[in-house]
C-alpha cells in the first residue's frame, strides 16, 4: 500500500528537482543577457503597469531569491532584490510576469478571482489533509471500517480542494506569462535575443507549476483508489 505511494512521491520529487534545477540554471544564464534598453526590473514593471492604465499598484523590493509575487490584497508587485535592481532578460521576464498578475486583477480575470477565493480554505486543506488521511488509514479506512474511513474521506476531500487549487493555478500562471510576453514584444522592449531569453525563462518557470499540479493529481488518484477502489463497504 505505502510502497506505491512512496515510489510515486519519489518520481514526482525527482521531476520537481530536475525542473527546479533547470529553471535555476536558465535564470542564471539569462541573467547574463543584459538589456540594451538599460531598464531595471522595477522600471519595466512600472512601465508595464502604466501602459495598461494601472496607477494604483506599487512596485516594491522583497528579500530573497525567486520570491517574486503579486499581492492583490495590498496591490503590490513584489520583486526579489535581484529582479528589482538587475537589468537583464531574466529580470525583465519575471517583472513583466508579476505585472501580468496585476493586469489580471485589474481586468477581473476569472481564474485569478477563483484562485484568490480558494486561498484561505486551501491553506487549511493543505495542513489537514495528510494528517486526516493517515489517521483514518491507521484506524482501518483501507478496509472501509467505521469512523476511520470517514476521517480518511474527510482528508481526501480536503486534498481534492488543494488539488483543484493547483489546477486553477496553471491557467493563471500561463496567462500572466502570455500577457508579459505580448507586452514585451508589442512595445519592442527587448531585442530578439533578449525576448527569446525572457520567453525561455518563463517557459521553465511555468513547468514548475505543471509538475506540482501533476503531482497533486497523481497523489489524489492514489488515495482515491485506496479509499474507494476494491471491495465495497461492509
Short mmCIF file of the C-alpha atoms (twelve columns), coordinates in Angstrom:
data_MODEL
# 
_entry.id   MODEL 
# 
loop_
_atom_site.group_PDB 
_atom_site.id 
_atom_site.type_symbol 
_atom_site.label_atom_id 
_atom_site.label_alt_id 
_atom_site.label_comp_id 
_atom_site.label_asym_id 
_atom_site.label_seq_id 
_atom_site.Cartn_x 
_atom_site.Cartn_y 
_atom_site.Cartn_z 
_atom_site.pdbx_PDB_model_num 
ATOM 1   C CA . UNK A 1   0.000   0.000  0.000   1 
ATOM 2   C CA . UNK A 2   2.567   2.556  1.126   1 
ATOM 3   C CA . UNK A 3   5.249   1.238  -1.234  1 
ATOM 4   C CA . UNK A 4   3.396   2.517  -4.277  1 
ATOM 5   C CA . UNK A 5   2.827   5.882  -2.633  1 
ATOM 6   C CA . UNK A 6   6.492   6.329  -1.750  1 
ATOM 7   C CA . UNK A 7   7.506   5.371  -5.298  1 
ATOM 8   C CA . UNK A 8   5.072   7.956  -6.645  1 
ATOM 9   C CA . UNK A 9   6.453   10.634 -4.333  1 
ATOM 10  C CA . UNK A 10  9.998   9.707  -5.352  1 
ATOM 11  C CA . UNK A 11  9.235   10.049 -9.065  1 
ATOM 12  C CA . UNK A 12  7.451   13.370 -8.577  1 
ATOM 13  C CA . UNK A 13  10.254  14.587 -6.331  1 
ATOM 14  C CA . UNK A 14  12.889  13.759 -8.936  1 
ATOM 15  C CA . UNK A 15  10.872  15.512 -11.655 1 
ATOM 16  C CA . UNK A 16  10.376  18.567 -9.445  1 
ATOM 17  C CA . UNK A 17  14.078  18.710 -8.592  1 
ATOM 18  C CA . UNK A 18  15.064  18.387 -12.248 1 
ATOM 19  C CA . UNK A 19  12.705  21.159 -13.373 1 
ATOM 20  C CA . UNK A 20  13.733  23.434 -10.491 1 
ATOM 21  C CA . UNK A 21  17.416  22.877 -11.241 1 
ATOM 22  C CA . UNK A 22  16.830  23.601 -14.923 1 
ATOM 23  C CA . UNK A 23  14.889  26.745 -14.040 1 
ATOM 24  C CA . UNK A 24  17.711  27.949 -11.795 1 
ATOM 25  C CA . UNK A 25  20.315  27.362 -14.497 1 
ATOM 26  C CA . UNK A 26  18.156  29.155 -17.081 1 
ATOM 27  C CA . UNK A 27  17.749  32.197 -14.876 1 
ATOM 28  C CA . UNK A 28  21.464  32.284 -14.132 1 
ATOM 29  C CA . UNK A 29  22.222  32.094 -17.851 1 
ATOM 30  C CA . UNK A 30  19.724  34.768 -18.892 1 
ATOM 31  C CA . UNK A 31  20.851  36.965 -16.016 1 
ATOM 32  C CA . UNK A 32  23.987  37.462 -18.088 1 
ATOM 33  C CA . UNK A 33  21.980  38.682 -21.096 1 
ATOM 34  C CA . UNK A 34  21.982  42.404 -20.316 1 
ATOM 35  C CA . UNK A 35  19.208  44.579 -21.714 1 
ATOM 36  C CA . UNK A 36  20.118  47.007 -24.429 1 
ATOM 37  C CA . UNK A 37  17.498  49.466 -23.151 1 
ATOM 38  C CA . UNK A 38  19.219  49.541 -19.744 1 
ATOM 39  C CA . UNK A 39  15.964  49.262 -17.774 1 
ATOM 40  C CA . UNK A 40  15.821  47.518 -14.410 1 
ATOM 41  C CA . UNK A 41  13.140  45.027 -13.441 1 
ATOM 42  C CA . UNK A 42  11.440  47.697 -11.325 1 
ATOM 43  C CA . UNK A 43  11.393  50.133 -14.235 1 
ATOM 44  C CA . UNK A 44  9.986   47.519 -16.604 1 
ATOM 45  C CA . UNK A 45  7.280   46.592 -14.099 1 
ATOM 46  C CA . UNK A 46  6.305   50.236 -13.611 1 
ATOM 47  C CA . UNK A 47  6.139   50.896 -17.357 1 
ATOM 48  C CA . UNK A 48  4.006   47.814 -17.997 1 
ATOM 49  C CA . UNK A 49  1.605   48.872 -15.242 1 
ATOM 50  C CA . UNK A 50  1.252   52.361 -16.697 1 
ATOM 51  C CA . UNK A 51  0.910   51.062 -20.255 1 
ATOM 52  C CA . UNK A 52  -2.055  49.032 -19.011 1 
ATOM 53  C CA . UNK A 53  -3.603  52.047 -17.292 1 
ATOM 54  C CA . UNK A 54  -2.767  50.811 -13.792 1 
ATOM 55  C CA . UNK A 55  -1.537  53.519 -11.396 1 
ATOM 56  C CA . UNK A 56  -2.686  52.222 -8.006  1 
ATOM 57  C CA . UNK A 57  -0.217  49.298 -7.817  1 
ATOM 58  C CA . UNK A 58  3.184   49.781 -6.172  1 
ATOM 59  C CA . UNK A 59  6.363   48.013 -7.261  1 
ATOM 60  C CA . UNK A 60  8.462   47.107 -4.222  1 
ATOM 61  C CA . UNK A 61  11.579  45.074 -3.449  1 
ATOM 62  C CA . UNK A 62  11.298  41.934 -1.319  1 
ATOM 63  C CA . UNK A 63  14.156  39.918 0.253   1 
ATOM 64  C CA . UNK A 64  15.238  36.536 -1.070  1 
ATOM 65  C CA . UNK A 65  15.666  34.783 -4.393  1 
ATOM 66  C CA . UNK A 66  12.719  33.793 -6.627  1 
ATOM 67  C CA . UNK A 67  10.385  35.345 -4.046  1 
ATOM 68  C CA . UNK A 68  8.645   37.448 -6.680  1 
ATOM 69  C CA . UNK A 69  4.859   37.674 -6.443  1 
ATOM 70  C CA . UNK A 70  1.858   39.924 -6.856  1 
ATOM 71  C CA . UNK A 71  -0.212  40.620 -3.742  1 
ATOM 72  C CA . UNK A 72  -3.806  41.511 -4.658  1 
ATOM 73  C CA . UNK A 73  -4.632  42.381 -1.042  1 
ATOM 74  C CA . UNK A 74  -2.427  45.481 -0.941  1 
ATOM 75  C CA . UNK A 75  -1.901  45.832 -4.705  1 
ATOM 76  C CA . UNK A 76  1.869   45.437 -4.724  1 
ATOM 77  C CA . UNK A 77  4.186   43.831 -7.255  1 
ATOM 78  C CA . UNK A 78  6.861   42.304 -5.045  1 
ATOM 79  C CA . UNK A 79  10.147  41.744 -6.862  1 
ATOM 80  C CA . UNK A 80  13.116  39.933 -5.356  1 
ATOM 81  C CA . UNK A 81  16.139  42.162 -4.858  1 
ATOM 82  C CA . UNK A 82  17.938  40.810 -7.916  1 
ATOM 83  C CA . UNK A 83  14.933  41.225 -10.203 1 
ATOM 84  C CA . UNK A 84  14.113  44.667 -8.822  1 
ATOM 85  C CA . UNK A 85  17.607  46.046 -9.444  1 
ATOM 86  C CA . UNK A 86  19.049  43.990 -12.299 1 
ATOM 87  C CA . UNK A 87  18.876  44.882 -15.995 1 
ATOM 88  C CA . UNK A 88  18.809  41.576 -17.833 1 
ATOM 89  C CA . UNK A 89  16.466  39.251 -19.722 1 
ATOM 90  C CA . UNK A 90  15.629  37.122 -16.670 1 
ATOM 91  C CA . UNK A 91  14.709  40.173 -14.583 1 
ATOM 92  C CA . UNK A 92  12.585  41.545 -17.415 1 
ATOM 93  C CA . UNK A 93  10.715  38.258 -17.723 1 
ATOM 94  C CA . UNK A 94  9.950   37.952 -14.017 1 
ATOM 95  C CA . UNK A 95  8.987   41.595 -13.592 1 
ATOM 96  C CA . UNK A 96  6.626   41.519 -16.566 1 
ATOM 97  C CA . UNK A 97  5.121   38.200 -15.421 1 
ATOM 98  C CA . UNK A 98  4.256   39.562 -11.976 1 
ATOM 99  C CA . UNK A 99  2.712   42.649 -13.546 1 
ATOM 100 C CA . UNK A 100 0.726   40.185 -15.676 1 
ATOM 101 C CA . UNK A 101 -0.992  39.139 -12.437 1 
ATOM 102 C CA . UNK A 102 -1.712  42.780 -11.614 1 
ATOM 103 C CA . UNK A 103 -3.307  43.171 -15.050 1 
ATOM 104 C CA . UNK A 104 -5.373  40.037 -14.389 1 
ATOM 105 C CA . UNK A 105 -6.543  41.589 -11.139 1 
ATOM 106 C CA . UNK A 106 -7.385  44.909 -12.767 1 
ATOM 107 C CA . UNK A 107 -9.378  43.203 -15.533 1 
ATOM 108 C CA . UNK A 108 -11.160 40.781 -13.167 1 
ATOM 109 C CA . UNK A 109 -9.647  37.686 -14.780 1 
ATOM 110 C CA . UNK A 110 -11.998 34.904 -13.654 1 
ATOM 111 C CA . UNK A 111 -9.379  32.235 -12.919 1 
ATOM 112 C CA . UNK A 112 -7.429  34.631 -10.683 1 
ATOM 113 C CA . UNK A 113 -10.593 35.622 -8.845  1 
ATOM 114 C CA . UNK A 114 -11.471 31.978 -8.205  1 
ATOM 115 C CA . UNK A 115 -7.926  31.195 -7.104  1 
ATOM 116 C CA . UNK A 116 -7.924  34.123 -4.671  1 
ATOM 117 C CA . UNK A 117 -11.212 32.943 -3.126  1 
ATOM 118 C CA . UNK A 118 -9.762  29.472 -2.609  1 
ATOM 119 C CA . UNK A 119 -6.584  30.638 -0.855  1 
ATOM 120 C CA . UNK A 120 -7.945  30.607 2.750   1 
ATOM 121 C CA . UNK A 121 -9.602  27.196 2.514   1 
ATOM 122 C CA . UNK A 122 -6.627  25.780 0.574   1 
ATOM 123 C CA . UNK A 123 -4.238  26.811 3.338   1 
ATOM 124 C CA . UNK A 124 -6.334  24.841 5.824   1 
ATOM 125 C CA . UNK A 125 -6.798  21.912 3.446   1 
ATOM 126 C CA . UNK A 126 -3.053  21.631 2.786   1 
ATOM 127 C CA . UNK A 127 -2.315  21.429 6.511   1 
ATOM 128 C CA . UNK A 128 -5.027  18.944 7.492   1 
ATOM 129 C CA . UNK A 129 -5.480  16.602 4.522   1 
ATOM 130 C CA . UNK A 130 -2.486  14.312 5.067   1 
ATOM 131 C CA . UNK A 131 -2.856  14.025 8.872   1 
ATOM 132 C CA . UNK A 132 -6.522  13.083 8.493   1 
ATOM 133 C CA . UNK A 133 -5.737  10.566 5.776   1 
ATOM 134 C CA . UNK A 134 -3.030  8.848  7.795   1 
ATOM 135 C CA . UNK A 135 -5.146  8.809  10.964  1 
ATOM 136 C CA . UNK A 136 -8.034  7.342  9.011   1 
ATOM 137 C CA . UNK A 137 -5.818  4.704  7.401   1 
ATOM 138 C CA . UNK A 138 -4.407  3.688  10.773  1 
ATOM 139 C CA . UNK A 139 -7.966  3.340  12.074  1 
ATOM 140 C CA . UNK A 140 -8.960  0.946  9.292   1 
ATOM 141 C CA . UNK A 141 -10.007 3.145  6.392   1 
ATOM 142 C CA . UNK A 142 -8.406  0.860  3.794   1 
ATOM 143 C CA . UNK A 143 -10.807 -1.958 4.682   1 
ATOM 144 C CA . UNK A 144 -13.612 0.604  4.960   1 
ATOM 145 C CA . UNK A 145 -14.307 0.104  8.629   1 
ATOM 146 C CA . UNK A 146 -16.047 2.553  10.935  1 
ATOM 147 C CA . UNK A 147 -15.004 6.066  11.813  1 
ATOM 148 C CA . UNK A 148 -11.520 5.656  10.360  1 
ATOM 149 C CA . UNK A 149 -12.984 5.526  6.862   1 
ATOM 150 C CA . UNK A 150 -14.955 8.738  7.391   1 
ATOM 151 C CA . UNK A 151 -11.900 10.536 8.779   1 
ATOM 152 C CA . UNK A 152 -9.877  9.456  5.741   1 
ATOM 153 C CA . UNK A 153 -12.660 10.571 3.381   1 
ATOM 154 C CA . UNK A 154 -12.630 13.986 5.072   1 
ATOM 155 C CA . UNK A 155 -8.878  14.171 4.497   1 
ATOM 156 C CA . UNK A 156 -9.395  13.118 0.886   1 
ATOM 157 C CA . UNK A 157 -11.958 15.880 0.398   1 
ATOM 158 C CA . UNK A 158 -9.515  18.477 1.707   1 
ATOM 159 C CA . UNK A 159 -6.816  17.070 -0.573  1 
ATOM 160 C CA . UNK A 160 -9.210  17.430 -3.501  1 
ATOM 161 C CA . UNK A 161 -9.627  21.121 -2.695  1 
ATOM 162 C CA . UNK A 162 -5.848  21.618 -2.657  1 
ATOM 163 C CA . UNK A 163 -5.605  19.745 -5.963  1 
ATOM 164 C CA . UNK A 164 -8.249  21.948 -7.577  1 
ATOM 165 C CA . UNK A 165 -6.238  24.951 -6.393  1 
ATOM 166 C CA . UNK A 166 -3.113  23.567 -8.110  1 
ATOM 167 C CA . UNK A 167 -5.034  23.048 -11.341 1 
ATOM 168 C CA . UNK A 168 -6.549  26.545 -11.275 1 
ATOM 169 C CA . UNK A 169 -3.064  27.951 -10.709 1 
ATOM 170 C CA . UNK A 170 -1.954  26.652 -14.128 1 
ATOM 171 C CA . UNK A 171 -4.094  28.922 -16.347 1 
ATOM 172 C CA . UNK A 172 -3.396  31.848 -14.004 1 
ATOM 173 C CA . UNK A 173 0.364   31.446 -14.369 1 
ATOM 174 C CA . UNK A 174 0.348   30.698 -18.095 1 
ATOM 175 C CA . UNK A 175 -1.941  33.650 -18.779 1 
ATOM 176 C CA . UNK A 176 0.304   36.005 -16.782 1 
ATOM 177 C CA . UNK A 177 3.299   34.861 -18.824 1 
ATOM 178 C CA . UNK A 178 1.388   35.297 -22.092 1 
ATOM 179 C CA . UNK A 179 0.417   38.833 -21.086 1 
ATOM 180 C CA . UNK A 180 4.016   39.598 -20.157 1 
ATOM 181 C CA . UNK A 181 5.485   38.272 -23.386 1 
ATOM 182 C CA . UNK A 182 2.847   40.001 -25.528 1 
ATOM 183 C CA . UNK A 183 3.601   43.337 -23.879 1 
ATOM 184 C CA . UNK A 184 7.367   42.900 -24.147 1 
ATOM 185 C CA . UNK A 185 7.015   42.113 -27.847 1 
ATOM 186 C CA . UNK A 186 4.356   44.673 -28.791 1 
ATOM 187 C CA . UNK A 187 6.177   47.517 -27.058 1 
ATOM 188 C CA . UNK A 188 9.545   46.456 -28.531 1 
ATOM 189 C CA . UNK A 189 11.034  46.369 -25.047 1 
ATOM 190 C CA . UNK A 190 13.604  43.706 -25.888 1 
ATOM 191 C CA . UNK A 191 15.861  42.712 -28.742 1 
ATOM 192 C CA . UNK A 192 15.068  39.340 -30.374 1 
ATOM 193 C CA . UNK A 193 17.820  37.636 -28.341 1 
ATOM 194 C CA . UNK A 194 16.598  39.196 -25.102 1 
ATOM 195 C CA . UNK A 195 13.000  38.265 -25.896 1 
ATOM 196 C CA . UNK A 196 13.959  34.638 -26.550 1 
ATOM 197 C CA . UNK A 197 15.669  34.565 -23.158 1 
ATOM 198 C CA . UNK A 198 12.626  36.005 -21.415 1 
ATOM 199 C CA . UNK A 199 10.352  33.523 -23.169 1 
ATOM 200 C CA . UNK A 200 12.550  30.552 -22.263 1 
ATOM 201 C CA . UNK A 201 12.775  31.690 -18.634 1 
ATOM 202 C CA . UNK A 202 9.010   31.911 -18.279 1 
ATOM 203 C CA . UNK A 203 8.545   28.553 -20.007 1 
ATOM 204 C CA . UNK A 204 10.626  26.786 -17.377 1 
ATOM 205 C CA . UNK A 205 9.006   28.730 -14.549 1 
ATOM 206 C CA . UNK A 206 5.597   27.533 -15.761 1 
ATOM 207 C CA . UNK A 207 6.800   23.938 -15.780 1 
ATOM 208 C CA . UNK A 208 7.351   24.063 -12.017 1 
ATOM 209 C CA . UNK A 209 3.616   24.682 -11.601 1 
ATOM 210 C CA . UNK A 210 2.839   21.935 -14.105 1 
ATOM 211 C CA . UNK A 211 4.901   19.372 -12.191 1 
ATOM 212 C CA . UNK A 212 3.247   20.427 -8.944  1 
ATOM 213 C CA . UNK A 213 -0.214  20.020 -10.472 1 
ATOM 214 C CA . UNK A 214 0.627   16.593 -11.897 1 
ATOM 215 C CA . UNK A 215 1.935   15.538 -8.505  1 
ATOM 216 C CA . UNK A 216 -1.220  16.744 -6.776  1 
ATOM 217 C CA . UNK A 217 -3.486  14.903 -9.224  1 
ATOM 218 C CA . UNK A 218 -1.435  11.694 -9.022  1 
ATOM 219 C CA . UNK A 219 -1.479  11.728 -5.230  1 
ATOM 220 C CA . UNK A 220 -5.226  12.378 -5.167  1 
ATOM 221 C CA . UNK A 221 -5.847  9.472  -7.561  1 
ATOM 222 C CA . UNK A 222 -3.669  7.189  -5.440  1 
ATOM 223 C CA . UNK A 223 -5.630  7.869  -2.286  1 
ATOM 224 C CA . UNK A 224 -8.909  7.783  -4.191  1 
ATOM 225 C CA . UNK A 225 -8.182  4.256  -5.384  1 
ATOM 226 C CA . UNK A 226 -7.095  3.291  -1.885  1 
ATOM 227 C CA . UNK A 227 -10.296 4.547  -0.292  1 
ATOM 228 C CA . UNK A 228 -12.904 3.897  -2.934  1 
ATOM 229 C CA . UNK A 229 -11.471 1.078  -5.034  1 
ATOM 230 C CA . UNK A 230 -11.593 -2.622 -4.295  1 
ATOM 231 C CA . UNK A 231 -14.337 -4.313 -2.407  1 
ATOM 232 C CA . UNK A 232 -17.388 -2.421 -1.277  1 
ATOM 233 C CA . UNK A 233 -18.028 -1.434 2.335   1 
ATOM 234 C CA . UNK A 234 -19.478 -3.967 4.701   1 
# 
